[in-house]
CSV table of C-alpha atoms in Angstrom, one decimal:
chain,number,residue,atom,x,y,z
A,458,MET,CA,-1.7,31.7,-11.5
A,459,ILE,CA,-0.3,34.6,-9.7
A,460,PRO,CA,0.1,37.7,-12.0
A,461,VAL,CA,3.7,38.9,-12.1
A,462,SER,CA,4.9,42.1,-13.7
A,463,ILE,CA,7.5,42.2,-16.4
A,464,GLN,CA,10.1,43.8,-14.2
A,465,VAL,CA,9.8,41.0,-11.6
A,466,ARG,CA,10.1,38.4,-14.4
A,467,GLN,CA,13.3,40.1,-15.6
A,468,ALA,CA,14.7,40.2,-12.1
A,469,LEU,CA,13.9,36.6,-11.5
A,470,GLY,CA,15.5,35.7,-14.8
A,471,LYS,CA,18.7,37.5,-13.8
A,472,LEU,CA,18.8,35.7,-10.5
A,473,VAL,CA,18.4,32.2,-11.8
A,474,LEU,CA,22.0,31.7,-12.9
A,475,PRO,CA,23.6,33.1,-9.7
A,476,VAL,CA,21.3,31.1,-7.6
A,477,LEU,CA,22.2,27.9,-9.5
A,478,LEU,CA,25.9,28.7,-9.2
A,479,LEU,CA,25.6,29.3,-5.4
A,480,LEU,CA,23.6,26.1,-5.0
A,481,SER,CA,26.2,24.1,-6.9
A,482,VAL,CA,29.0,25.5,-4.8
A,483,GLY,CA,27.1,24.7,-1.7
A,484,ILE,CA,26.5,21.1,-2.8
A,485,ILE,CA,30.2,20.7,-3.5
A,486,ILE,CA,31.2,22.1,-0.2
A,487,ALA,CA,28.7,20.0,1.6
A,488,GLY,CA,29.9,16.9,-0.2
A,489,GLN,CA,33.5,17.6,0.8
A,490,ALA,CA,32.4,18.2,4.4
A,491,ASP,CA,30.4,15.0,4.7
A,492,ARG,CA,31.3,12.6,1.9
A,493,LYS,CA,29.1,9.8,3.2
A,494,LEU,CA,26.1,12.0,3.3
A,495,ALA,CA,26.8,13.2,-0.2
A,496,ASP,CA,27.1,9.7,-1.5
A,497,THR,CA,23.8,8.7,0.1
A,498,ALA,CA,22.1,11.7,-1.3
A,499,ARG,CA,23.5,11.0,-4.8
A,500,MET,CA,22.3,7.4,-4.7
A,501,TYR,CA,18.8,8.6,-3.6
A,502,VAL,CA,18.7,11.0,-6.6
A,503,ALA,CA,20.0,8.3,-9.0
A,504,ASP,CA,17.4,5.8,-7.7
A,505,ALA,CA,14.6,8.4,-8.1
A,506,LEU,CA,15.7,9.3,-11.7
A,507,ALA,CA,16.5,5.7,-12.9
A,508,PRO,CA,12.9,5.0,-14.0
A,509,LEU,CA,12.8,8.3,-15.9
A,510,TRP,CA,16.1,7.6,-17.7
A,511,GLY,CA,14.9,4.1,-18.5
A,512,LEU,CA,11.7,5.5,-20.0
A,513,ILE,CA,13.6,8.0,-22.0
A,514,ALA,CA,16.0,5.3,-23.4
A,515,HIS,CA,13.1,3.0,-24.2
A,516,THR,CA,11.3,5.8,-26.0
A,517,GLN,CA,14.4,6.7,-27.9
A,518,THR,CA,14.8,3.0,-29.0
A,519,ASP,CA,11.2,2.8,-30.1
A,520,VAL,CA,11.5,6.1,-32.1
A,521,SER,CA,14.7,4.8,-33.8
A,522,HIS,CA,13.0,1.6,-34.8
A,523,LEU,CA,10.0,3.5,-36.1
A,524,VAL,CA,12.3,5.8,-38.2
A,525,GLN,CA,14.2,2.7,-39.5
A,526,GLY,CA,10.9,1.0,-40.4
A,527,ILE,CA,9.8,4.1,-42.3
A,528,LYS,CA,13.1,4.1,-44.2
A,529,ASP,CA,12.8,0.4,-45.0
A,530,ALA,CA,9.2,0.9,-46.2
A,531,ARG,CA,10.4,3.5,-48.7
A,532,HIS,CA,12.7,1.0,-50.3
A,533,LEU,CA,10.3,-2.0,-50.0
A,534,ALA,CA,8.7,-1.5,-53.5
A,535,GLU,CA,12.2,-1.1,-55.1
A,536,GLU,CA,13.5,-4.3,-53.5
A,537,ASN,CA,10.4,-6.2,-54.4
A,538,ALA,CA,10.8,-5.3,-58.1
A,539,LYS,CA,14.5,-6.3,-57.9
A,540,LEU,CA,13.6,-9.6,-56.3
A,541,GLN,CA,11.0,-10.3,-58.9
A,542,THR,CA,13.5,-9.7,-61.7
A,543,GLU,CA,16.1,-11.9,-60.1
A,544,ASN,CA,13.5,-14.6,-59.5
A,545,ALA,CA,12.6,-14.6,-63.2
A,546,LYS,CA,16.2,-14.9,-64.2
A,547,LEU,CA,16.8,-17.8,-61.8
A,548,ARG,CA,13.7,-19.5,-63.1
A,549,ARG,CA,15.0,-19.4,-66.7
A,550,TRP,CA,18.4,-20.8,-65.5
A,551,TYR,CA,16.5,-23.5,-63.6
A,552,ASP,CA,14.7,-24.5,-66.7
A,553,VAL,CA,18.0,-24.6,-68.6
A,554,ALA,CA,19.6,-26.7,-65.9
A,555,VAL,CA,16.8,-29.2,-65.9
A,556,SER,CA,16.9,-29.5,-69.7
A,557,LEU,CA,20.7,-30.1,-69.6
A,558,ALA,CA,20.4,-32.6,-66.8
A,559,ARG,CA,17.8,-34.6,-68.8
A,560,GLU,CA,19.9,-34.4,-71.9
A,561,ASN,CA,23.0,-35.6,-70.0
A,562,ASP,CA,21.1,-38.5,-68.5
A,563,SER,CA,19.8,-39.5,-72.0
A,564,LEU,CA,23.3,-39.4,-73.5
A,565,LYS,CA,24.7,-41.4,-70.6
A,566,THR,CA,22.0,-44.0,-71.2
A,567,GLU,CA,22.7,-44.2,-74.9
A,568,LEU,CA,26.5,-44.4,-74.4
A,569,HIS,CA,26.2,-47.0,-71.6
A,570,TRP,CA,28.2,-44.7,-69.4
A,571,VAL,CA,29.9,-46.4,-66.5
A,572,PRO,CA,29.9,-44.0,-63.5
A,573,GLU,CA,32.9,-43.7,-61.3
A,574,PRO,CA,32.6,-45.1,-57.8
A,575,THR,CA,31.6,-42.7,-55.1
A,576,PRO,CA,34.5,-42.2,-52.8
A,577,ALA,CA,34.0,-43.0,-49.1
A,578,PHE,CA,34.8,-40.2,-46.7
A,579,VAL,CA,35.0,-39.4,-43.0
A,580,THR,CA,34.4,-36.0,-41.4
A,581,GLY,CA,36.4,-35.1,-38.3
A,582,ARG,CA,37.3,-32.2,-36.1
A,583,VAL,CA,40.7,-30.5,-36.5
A,584,VAL,CA,43.0,-29.8,-33.6
A,585,ALA,CA,46.3,-28.1,-33.5
A,586,ASP,CA,49.4,-30.3,-34.2
A,587,SER,CA,51.7,-29.9,-31.2
A,588,GLY,CA,54.4,-32.3,-32.5
A,589,GLY,CA,55.6,-34.1,-35.6
A,590,MET,CA,58.2,-33.5,-38.2
A,591,TYR,CA,56.1,-31.1,-40.3
A,592,ALA,CA,55.8,-27.3,-39.8
A,593,ARG,CA,52.4,-27.0,-41.5
A,594,ALA,CA,50.2,-30.0,-40.4
A,595,VAL,CA,47.1,-30.6,-38.4
A,596,LEU,CA,45.6,-33.5,-36.4
A,597,LEU,CA,42.3,-34.9,-37.3
A,598,VAL,CA,40.2,-36.6,-34.6
A,599,ALA,CA,39.6,-39.7,-36.7
A,600,GLY,CA,41.9,-42.7,-37.3
A,601,THR,CA,41.9,-46.2,-38.6
A,602,THR,CA,38.9,-47.2,-36.5
A,603,SER,CA,37.0,-44.6,-38.6
A,604,GLY,CA,38.3,-45.8,-41.9
A,605,VAL,CA,41.1,-43.3,-42.4
A,606,HIS,CA,44.3,-44.5,-44.1
A,607,VAL,CA,47.6,-43.0,-45.2
A,608,GLY,CA,47.3,-41.3,-48.6
A,609,ASN,CA,43.7,-40.2,-48.1
A,610,VAL,CA,42.8,-36.7,-49.4
A,611,ALA,CA,41.7,-34.0,-47.0
A,612,LEU,CA,39.2,-31.5,-48.3
A,613,ALA,CA,37.6,-28.5,-46.7
A,614,THR,CA,34.3,-27.0,-47.8
A,615,ASN,CA,35.8,-25.1,-50.7
A,616,GLY,CA,39.0,-26.9,-51.8
A,617,LEU,CA,42.0,-29.1,-51.1
A,618,ALA,CA,43.6,-28.9,-47.7
A,619,GLY,CA,46.2,-31.7,-47.7
A,620,ARG,CA,46.8,-35.4,-47.4
A,621,VAL,CA,47.1,-37.9,-44.6
A,622,THR,CA,50.7,-38.9,-43.9
A,623,GLU,CA,50.4,-40.6,-40.5
A,624,VAL,CA,47.5,-42.4,-38.9
A,625,GLY,CA,46.7,-44.0,-35.6
A,626,PRO,CA,43.7,-45.7,-34.2
A,627,HIS,CA,41.9,-42.5,-33.2
A,628,ALA,CA,43.9,-39.6,-34.9
A,629,ALA,CA,45.5,-38.8,-38.2
A,630,ARG,CA,48.1,-36.3,-39.2
A,631,ILE,CA,47.4,-34.3,-42.3
A,632,LEU,CA,50.2,-32.6,-44.2
A,633,LEU,CA,48.9,-29.2,-45.5
A,634,ILE,CA,49.6,-28.1,-49.0
A,635,THR,CA,51.6,-25.1,-47.7
A,636,ASP,CA,54.2,-27.3,-45.9
A,637,ILE,CA,57.7,-27.3,-47.3
A,638,ALA,CA,57.5,-31.1,-47.7
A,639,SER,CA,54.4,-30.9,-49.9
A,640,ARG,CA,54.8,-31.5,-53.6
A,641,LEU,CA,51.8,-32.3,-55.8
A,642,PRO,CA,51.0,-32.2,-59.6
A,643,ILE,CA,48.5,-29.6,-60.6
A,644,GLU,CA,46.8,-28.4,-63.8
A,645,LEU,CA,46.1,-24.8,-64.8
A,646,GLU,CA,42.4,-24.7,-65.8
A,647,SER,CA,42.5,-22.0,-68.4
A,648,SER,CA,45.8,-22.8,-70.2
A,649,HIS,CA,45.5,-26.6,-69.6
A,650,ALA,CA,49.2,-26.6,-68.6
A,651,THR,CA,50.6,-28.9,-66.0
A,652,ALA,CA,53.0,-27.9,-63.2
A,653,ILE,CA,54.2,-28.8,-59.7
A,654,MET,CA,52.9,-26.9,-56.7
A,655,ALA,CA,55.5,-26.8,-53.9
A,656,GLY,CA,54.9,-25.6,-50.4
A,657,ASP,CA,57.4,-23.4,-48.6
A,658,ASN,CA,55.8,-22.9,-45.2
A,659,SER,CA,54.2,-19.6,-46.4
A,660,PRO,CA,50.5,-19.0,-46.9
A,661,MET,CA,50.9,-19.3,-50.7
A,662,PRO,CA,52.7,-22.3,-52.3
A,663,ARG,CA,54.9,-21.8,-55.4
A,664,LEU,CA,54.4,-23.0,-58.9
A,665,MET,CA,57.3,-24.8,-60.5
A,666,TYR,CA,58.2,-26.7,-63.7
A,667,TYR,CA,55.4,-25.2,-65.8
A,668,PRO,CA,55.9,-24.9,-69.6
A,669,GLN,CA,57.8,-21.7,-70.6
A,670,ASP,CA,55.5,-21.3,-73.6
A,671,SER,CA,52.4,-21.5,-71.4
A,672,ARG,CA,53.0,-19.3,-68.4
A,673,PRO,CA,50.3,-19.2,-65.6
A,674,ILE,CA,47.7,-16.5,-66.0
A,675,GLU,CA,46.9,-14.2,-63.2
A,676,GLY,CA,43.6,-15.3,-61.5
A,677,GLU,CA,43.1,-18.6,-63.3
A,678,ARG,CA,42.0,-21.6,-61.3
A,679,VAL,CA,44.4,-24.3,-60.2
A,680,VAL,CA,43.1,-27.9,-59.8
A,681,THR,CA,44.8,-31.2,-59.0
A,682,SER,CA,46.2,-33.4,-61.7
A,683,ASP,CA,46.1,-37.2,-61.9
A,684,GLN,CA,49.5,-37.6,-63.5
A,685,ALA,CA,51.2,-39.3,-60.5
A,686,GLY,CA,48.1,-41.2,-59.5
A,687,ALA,CA,48.1,-39.7,-56.0
A,688,PHE,CA,45.1,-37.3,-56.5
A,689,PRO,CA,42.0,-37.5,-58.6
A,690,MET,CA,41.6,-35.0,-61.5
A,691,GLY,CA,39.9,-31.6,-60.9
A,692,LEU,CA,40.0,-31.0,-57.1
A,693,PRO,CA,40.0,-27.2,-56.6
A,694,ILE,CA,43.1,-25.8,-55.0
A,695,GLY,CA,43.2,-22.0,-55.6
A,696,THR,CA,44.0,-19.3,-58.1
A,697,VAL,CA,47.2,-18.1,-59.6
A,698,HIS,CA,48.7,-14.9,-58.2
A,699,TYR,CA,52.0,-13.1,-59.0
A,700,LEU,CA,53.8,-11.7,-55.9
A,701,HIS,CA,56.7,-10.6,-58.2
A,702,PRO,CA,57.1,-10.8,-61.9
A,703,GLY,CA,58.0,-14.3,-63.0
A,704,GLN,CA,57.2,-15.8,-59.6
A,705,PRO,CA,53.7,-17.3,-59.7
A,706,VAL,CA,52.2,-18.6,-56.5
A,707,VAL,CA,48.8,-20.2,-55.6
A,708,GLN,CA,46.4,-18.5,-53.4
A,709,PRO,CA,44.4,-21.4,-51.8
A,710,PHE,CA,40.7,-21.3,-51.6
A,711,VAL,CA,40.9,-22.8,-48.1
A,712,GLN,CA,41.9,-20.7,-45.1
A,713,LEU,CA,44.4,-23.2,-43.8
A,714,ASP,CA,45.0,-21.3,-40.5
A,715,LYS,CA,41.4,-21.4,-39.6
A,716,LEU,CA,40.5,-25.1,-40.1
A,717,THR,CA,37.8,-26.5,-37.8
A,718,MET,CA,36.5,-29.5,-39.8
A,719,LEU,CA,37.9,-31.6,-42.6
A,720,ARG,CA,36.5,-34.4,-44.7
A,721,VAL,CA,39.0,-37.2,-45.5
A,722,PHE,CA,38.2,-39.0,-48.8
A,723,ASP,CA,39.4,-42.4,-49.9
A,724,PHE,CA,39.5,-42.1,-53.7
A,725,GLY,CA,41.2,-45.4,-54.0
A,726,GLN,CA,43.8,-44.2,-56.6
A,727,SER,CA,46.2,-46.9,-55.6
A,728,GLU,CA,43.6,-49.6,-56.3
A,729,ILE,CA,43.3,-48.7,-60.0
A,730,GLU,CA,45.7,-50.9,-61.9
A,731,PRO,CA,46.1,-50.8,-65.7
A,732,PRO,CA,45.5,-54.0,-67.6
A,733,ASP,CA,48.4,-56.1,-69.0
A,734,ALA,CA,49.7,-55.2,-72.4
A,735,PRO,CA,48.9,-57.6,-75.3
A,736,GLY,CA,51.4,-60.4,-75.5
A,737,HIS,CA,52.7,-59.8,-72.0
A,738,VAL,CA,54.1,-63.0,-70.5
A,739,PRO,CA,54.1,-62.9,-66.7
A,740,LEU,CA,57.4,-63.7,-65.2
A,741,THR,CA,57.7,-66.8,-63.1
A,742,ARG,CA,60.2,-67.6,-60.4
A,743,PRO,CA,63.1,-69.8,-61.7
A,744,HIS,CA,63.0,-73.4,-60.6
A,745,ARG,CA,65.4,-74.1,-57.7
A,746,PRO,CA,66.5,-77.7,-57.1
A,747,LEU,CA,65.7,-79.2,-53.8
A,748,ALA,CA,68.7,-79.2,-51.4
A,749,LEU,CA,69.8,-82.6,-50.3
A,750,PRO,CA,70.5,-83.3,-46.7
A,751,PHE,CA,74.1,-82.9,-45.7
A,752,LYS,CA,74.3,-86.6,-44.5
A,753,THR,CA,73.1,-87.8,-48.0
A,754,LEU,CA,75.8,-85.8,-49.7
A,755,LEU,CA,78.4,-87.1,-47.3
A,756,GLY,CA,77.4,-90.7,-48.0
A,757,GLN,CA,77.5,-90.1,-51.8
A,758,GLY,CA,81.0,-88.8,-51.5
A,759,GLN,CA,82.2,-91.8,-49.5
A,760,GLU,CA,80.7,-94.1,-52.1
A,761,GLY,CA,82.6,-92.4,-54.8
């Protein structure tokens, strides 16, 4: 190493900035004078420095992952203890659920419980409804060839979506619960009151005809009612919400504007017929006399 005095070092230090400024000005002037040469030189420099920038970026990523791993390791013991506590709680609830299931099976056996038939269902893809008389409806890529019929109930993963109103061989139209033509009986799960849920083409249908002494409660669940025989009892619909005082609406569980798949269930409500009342006499058609031919009647009149 060549020994340099302190005065020379100070002089060189003062000259670094002016030299860099002059060099920058010279590069700018040269670039304006010969732009093609400047672009070529710039690309050579970029190609030469590209591996260096890649190495720096890769090193930075590795360092970031290392730091994140160290932070995660600090919380590992705490998360492990939390998971062990949650696992113990779930284990206790699992034991309770198993005990209740066994007790339920035992009671059903003793009572000779007759289980309800399992409804048949079809799963299909939802496509946009480009026509029809309804404002809030979707088309399901499944029809009569797949077992879909008018009146079947359409369910999403977390609640009621609508009901089949029209069906073809390979497609079915489903009227959503938010359409203005939709009216269905519901039950308020907490207050056990019945009402009518009416769509109005808005995202949240209205509640109508509920008892005045049992008003809907904010946040309580809304499920289907079997009063009219169109729906089975207890299908989840949504929760009660008040947009304005005295105007309860239902906030559906299902995002009806983002439907991709639907399951169409055939609960067979129309097939359940009540037995005849005691002493009921079935009506028979009145006996109608046989009509005689016109020639016969004419002959009888001549004889008379």
